[in-house]
CSV table of C-alpha atoms in Angstrom, one decimal:
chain,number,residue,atom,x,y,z
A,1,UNK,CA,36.9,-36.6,9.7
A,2,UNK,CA,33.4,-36.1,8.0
A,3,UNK,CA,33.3,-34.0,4.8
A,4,UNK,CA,30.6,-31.3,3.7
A,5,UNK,CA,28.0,-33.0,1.9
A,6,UNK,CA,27.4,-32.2,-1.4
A,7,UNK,CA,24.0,-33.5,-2.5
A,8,UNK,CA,22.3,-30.3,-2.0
A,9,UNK,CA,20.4,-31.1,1.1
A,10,UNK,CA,20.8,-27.7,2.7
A,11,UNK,CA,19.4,-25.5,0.0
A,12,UNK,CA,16.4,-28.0,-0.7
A,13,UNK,CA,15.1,-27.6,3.1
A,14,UNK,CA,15.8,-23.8,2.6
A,15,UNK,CA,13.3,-24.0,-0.6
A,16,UNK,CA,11.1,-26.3,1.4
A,17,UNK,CA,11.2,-23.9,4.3
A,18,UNK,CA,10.3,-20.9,2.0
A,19,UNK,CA,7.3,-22.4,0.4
A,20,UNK,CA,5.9,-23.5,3.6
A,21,UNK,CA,5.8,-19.7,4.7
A,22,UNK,CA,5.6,-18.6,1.3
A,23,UNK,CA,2.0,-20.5,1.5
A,24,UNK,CA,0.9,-19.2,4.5
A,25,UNK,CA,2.2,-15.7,3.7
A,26,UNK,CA,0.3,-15.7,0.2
A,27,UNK,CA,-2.9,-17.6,1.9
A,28,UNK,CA,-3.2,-14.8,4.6
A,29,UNK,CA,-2.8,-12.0,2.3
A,30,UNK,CA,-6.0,-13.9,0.4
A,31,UNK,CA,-7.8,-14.5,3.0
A,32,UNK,CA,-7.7,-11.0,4.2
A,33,UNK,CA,-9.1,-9.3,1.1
A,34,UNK,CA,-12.2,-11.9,1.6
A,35,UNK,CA,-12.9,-10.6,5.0
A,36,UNK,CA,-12.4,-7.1,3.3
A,37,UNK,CA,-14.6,-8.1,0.5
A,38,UNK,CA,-17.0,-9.6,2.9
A,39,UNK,CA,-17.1,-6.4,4.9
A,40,UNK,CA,-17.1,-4.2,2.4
A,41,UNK,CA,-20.3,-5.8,1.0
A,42,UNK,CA,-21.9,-5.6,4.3
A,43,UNK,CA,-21.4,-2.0,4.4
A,44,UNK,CA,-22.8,-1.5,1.2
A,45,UNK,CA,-20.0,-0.5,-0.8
A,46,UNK,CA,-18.8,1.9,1.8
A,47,UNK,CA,-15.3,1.0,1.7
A,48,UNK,CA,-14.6,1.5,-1.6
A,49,UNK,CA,-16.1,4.9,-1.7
A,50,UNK,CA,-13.9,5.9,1.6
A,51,UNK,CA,-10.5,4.4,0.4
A,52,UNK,CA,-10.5,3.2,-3.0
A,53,UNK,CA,-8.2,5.2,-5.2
A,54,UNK,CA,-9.1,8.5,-6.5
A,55,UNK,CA,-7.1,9.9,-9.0
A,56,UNK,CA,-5.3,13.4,-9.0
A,57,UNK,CA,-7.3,14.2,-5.5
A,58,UNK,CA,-4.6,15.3,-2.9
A,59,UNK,CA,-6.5,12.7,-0.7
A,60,UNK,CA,-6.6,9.9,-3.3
A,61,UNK,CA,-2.3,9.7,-2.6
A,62,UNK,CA,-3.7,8.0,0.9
A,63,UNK,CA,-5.6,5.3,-0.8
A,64,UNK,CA,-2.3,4.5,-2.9
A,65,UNK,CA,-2.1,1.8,0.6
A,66,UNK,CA,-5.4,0.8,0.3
A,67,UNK,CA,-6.9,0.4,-3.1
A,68,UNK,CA,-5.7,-3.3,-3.8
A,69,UNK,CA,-6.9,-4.4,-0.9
A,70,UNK,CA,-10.3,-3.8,-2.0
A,71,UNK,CA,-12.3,-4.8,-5.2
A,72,UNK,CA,-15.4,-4.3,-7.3
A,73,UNK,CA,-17.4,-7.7,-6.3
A,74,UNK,CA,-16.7,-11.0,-5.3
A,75,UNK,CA,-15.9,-12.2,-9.0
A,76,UNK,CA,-13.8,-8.8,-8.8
A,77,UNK,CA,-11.3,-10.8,-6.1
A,78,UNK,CA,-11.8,-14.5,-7.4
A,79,UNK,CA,-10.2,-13.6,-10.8
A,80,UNK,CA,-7.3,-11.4,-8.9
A,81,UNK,CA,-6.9,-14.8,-6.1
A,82,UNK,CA,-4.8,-17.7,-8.1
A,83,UNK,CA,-2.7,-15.6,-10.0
A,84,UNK,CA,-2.0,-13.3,-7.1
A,85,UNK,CA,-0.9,-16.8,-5.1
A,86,UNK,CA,0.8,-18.3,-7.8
A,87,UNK,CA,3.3,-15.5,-8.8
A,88,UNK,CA,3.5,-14.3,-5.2
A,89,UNK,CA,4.6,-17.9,-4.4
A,90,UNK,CA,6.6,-18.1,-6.5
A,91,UNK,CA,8.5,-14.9,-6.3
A,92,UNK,CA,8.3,-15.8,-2.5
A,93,UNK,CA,10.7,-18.5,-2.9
A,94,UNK,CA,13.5,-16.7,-3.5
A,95,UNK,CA,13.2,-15.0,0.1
A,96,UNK,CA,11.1,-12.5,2.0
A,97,UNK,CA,13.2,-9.5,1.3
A,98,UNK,CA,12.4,-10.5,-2.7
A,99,UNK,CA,9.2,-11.0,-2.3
A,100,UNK,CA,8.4,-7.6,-0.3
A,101,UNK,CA,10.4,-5.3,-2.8
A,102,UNK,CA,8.4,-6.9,-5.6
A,103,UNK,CA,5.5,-6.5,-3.6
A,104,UNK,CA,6.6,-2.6,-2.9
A,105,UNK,CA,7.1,-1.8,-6.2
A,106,UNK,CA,4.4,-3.7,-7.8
A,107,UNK,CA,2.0,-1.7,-5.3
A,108,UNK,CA,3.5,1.7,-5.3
A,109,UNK,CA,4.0,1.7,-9.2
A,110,UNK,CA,0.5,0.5,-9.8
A,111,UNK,CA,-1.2,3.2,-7.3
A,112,UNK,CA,0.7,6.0,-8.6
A,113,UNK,CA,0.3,5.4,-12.2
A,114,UNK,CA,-3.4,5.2,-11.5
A,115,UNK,CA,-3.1,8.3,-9.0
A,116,UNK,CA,-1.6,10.3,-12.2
A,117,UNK,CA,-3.6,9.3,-15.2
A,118,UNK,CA,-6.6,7.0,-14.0
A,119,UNK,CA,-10.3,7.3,-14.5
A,120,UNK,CA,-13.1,7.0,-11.5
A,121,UNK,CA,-12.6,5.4,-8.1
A,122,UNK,CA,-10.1,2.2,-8.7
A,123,UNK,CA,-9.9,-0.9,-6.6
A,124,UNK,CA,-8.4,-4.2,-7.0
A,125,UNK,CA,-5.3,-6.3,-6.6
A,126,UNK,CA,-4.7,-6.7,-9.9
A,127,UNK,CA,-1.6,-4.2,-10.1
A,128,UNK,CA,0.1,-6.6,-7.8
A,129,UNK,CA,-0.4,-9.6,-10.0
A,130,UNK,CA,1.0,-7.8,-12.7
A,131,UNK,CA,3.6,-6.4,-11.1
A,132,UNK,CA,4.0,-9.7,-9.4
A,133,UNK,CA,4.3,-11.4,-13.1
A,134,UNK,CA,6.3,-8.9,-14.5
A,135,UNK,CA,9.1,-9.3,-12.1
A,136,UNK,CA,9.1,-13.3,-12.8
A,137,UNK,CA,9.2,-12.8,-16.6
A,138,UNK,CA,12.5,-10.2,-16.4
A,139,UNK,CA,14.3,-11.5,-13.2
A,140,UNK,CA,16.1,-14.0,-15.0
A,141,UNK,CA,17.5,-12.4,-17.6
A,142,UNK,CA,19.1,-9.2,-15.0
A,143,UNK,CA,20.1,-12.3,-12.7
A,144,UNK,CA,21.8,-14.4,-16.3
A,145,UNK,CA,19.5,-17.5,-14.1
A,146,UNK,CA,18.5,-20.2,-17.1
A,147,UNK,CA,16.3,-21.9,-14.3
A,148,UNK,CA,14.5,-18.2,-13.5
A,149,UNK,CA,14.9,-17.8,-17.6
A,150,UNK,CA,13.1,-21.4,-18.5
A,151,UNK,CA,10.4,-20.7,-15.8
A,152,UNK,CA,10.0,-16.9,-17.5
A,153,UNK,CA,9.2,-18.8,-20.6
A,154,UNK,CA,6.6,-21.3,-19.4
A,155,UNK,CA,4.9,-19.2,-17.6
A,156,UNK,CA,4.8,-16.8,-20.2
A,157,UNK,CA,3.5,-19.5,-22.3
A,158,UNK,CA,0.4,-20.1,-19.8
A,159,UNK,CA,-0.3,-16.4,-18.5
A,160,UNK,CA,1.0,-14.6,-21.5
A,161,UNK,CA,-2.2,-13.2,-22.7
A,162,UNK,CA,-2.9,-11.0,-19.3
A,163,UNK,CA,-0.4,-8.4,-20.3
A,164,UNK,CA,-2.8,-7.5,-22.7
A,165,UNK,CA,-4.5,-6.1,-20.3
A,166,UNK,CA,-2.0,-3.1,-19.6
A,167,UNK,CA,-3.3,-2.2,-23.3
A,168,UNK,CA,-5.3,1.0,-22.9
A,169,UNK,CA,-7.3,-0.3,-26.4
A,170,UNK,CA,-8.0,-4.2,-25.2
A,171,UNK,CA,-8.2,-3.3,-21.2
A,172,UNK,CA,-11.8,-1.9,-21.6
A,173,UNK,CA,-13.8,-1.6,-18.6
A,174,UNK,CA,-10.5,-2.5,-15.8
A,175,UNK,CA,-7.9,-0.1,-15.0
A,176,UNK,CA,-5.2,-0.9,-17.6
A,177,UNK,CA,-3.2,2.2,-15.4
A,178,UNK,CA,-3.3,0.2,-12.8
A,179,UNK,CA,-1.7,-3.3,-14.7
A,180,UNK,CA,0.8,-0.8,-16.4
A,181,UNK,CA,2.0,0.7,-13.4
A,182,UNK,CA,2.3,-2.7,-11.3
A,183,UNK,CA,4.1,-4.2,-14.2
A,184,UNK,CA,6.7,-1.3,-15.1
A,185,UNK,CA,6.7,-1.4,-10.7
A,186,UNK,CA,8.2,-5.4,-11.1
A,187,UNK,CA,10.7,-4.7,-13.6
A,188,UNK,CA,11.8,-1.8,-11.7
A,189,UNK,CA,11.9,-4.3,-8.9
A,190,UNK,CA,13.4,-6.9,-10.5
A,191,UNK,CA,16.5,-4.2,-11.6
A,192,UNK,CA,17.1,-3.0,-8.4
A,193,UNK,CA,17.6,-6.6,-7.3
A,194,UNK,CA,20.0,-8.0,-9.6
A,195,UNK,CA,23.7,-9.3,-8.3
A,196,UNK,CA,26.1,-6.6,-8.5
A,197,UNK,CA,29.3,-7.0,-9.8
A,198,UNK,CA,32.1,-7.2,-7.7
A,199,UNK,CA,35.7,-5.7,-9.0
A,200,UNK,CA,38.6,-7.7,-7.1
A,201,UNK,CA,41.5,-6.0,-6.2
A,202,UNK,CA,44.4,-7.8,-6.6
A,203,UNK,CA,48.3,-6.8,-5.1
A,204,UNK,CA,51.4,-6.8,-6.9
């Protein structure tokens, strides 16, 4: 009679699968805020000024669902691209319905923080990538993961600096609302999702 193997083998093809949709997932998502950007560019800006996010304007709660998918200028979206792919992917791999609450949060917390106390018309994706980041630098520690905990750290350690930008004195010109919101959106995220404790009943 063959025994179950214990090498692993099943959970390192579901990883493999993941990051193969994880990629294309993540690589659509880019390349549809280039057509957007491309579009938007053609119409002269006319995008923005119909559905990027207007604060406190009973209208502006509509472009909650549309205001990262839009940005300044190209330079705007190239600086929101990698680190939108590389956290995405990476949150991605721990399954679709992770990645999409993240995602959820990240955007909701980020539009209505904006929505509430921004300033001017605000566009971008970078509520996402903080929110996004966020959720990868906390997960571990609700989920008592070492792995999730050690990757936390290192990327911490490479992308550390950004959370300055949800400083309302070092954000300057960018919505820090925006990174605030997205961030405080992944931790929320990353609470919601944590195991729950089971109690076991036992008879006597």
């Amino acid at each position: 009679m063959a025994g179950l193997m214990g090498d692993g083998r099943p959970e390192r093809q579901d990883i493999a699968s993941r990051a193969k949709v994880g990629l294309v997932v993540l690589g659509g998502f880019v390349a549809l805020l280039f057509a957007i950007e491309v579009a938007n560019s053609l119409m002269m800006g006319a995008l923005i000024r119909t559905f990027g996010l207007r604060p406190r304007s009973p209208d502006g709660l509509l472009d909650i669902f549309t205001f990262p998918l839009l940005h300044a200028n190209l330079n705007h979206l190239l600086s929101n691209s990698l680190p939108l792919v590389i956290f995405g992917f990476l949150v991605f791999l721990s399954g679709l319905r992770v990645f999409l609450t993240a995602l959820a949060f990240s955007w909701l917390g980020s539009g209505l923080t904006v929505w509430l106390i921004g300033n001017g018309v605000t566009v971008g994706a970078s509520g996402l990538v903080f929110g996004l980041f966020a959720f990868l630098l906390v997960r571990g520690f609700f989920n008592r993961s070492w792995r999730q905990i050690l990757l936390a750290m290192v990327l911490f350690m490479g992308y550390g600096s950004i959370l300055l930008g949800a400083l309302p004195f070092v954000a300057g010109y960018v919505s820090w609302q925006a990174h605030l919101g997205g961030a405080a959106g992944g931790i929320l995220a990353a609470l919601l999702l944590r195991p729950r404790d089971t109690a076991v009943v036992g008879g006597s």
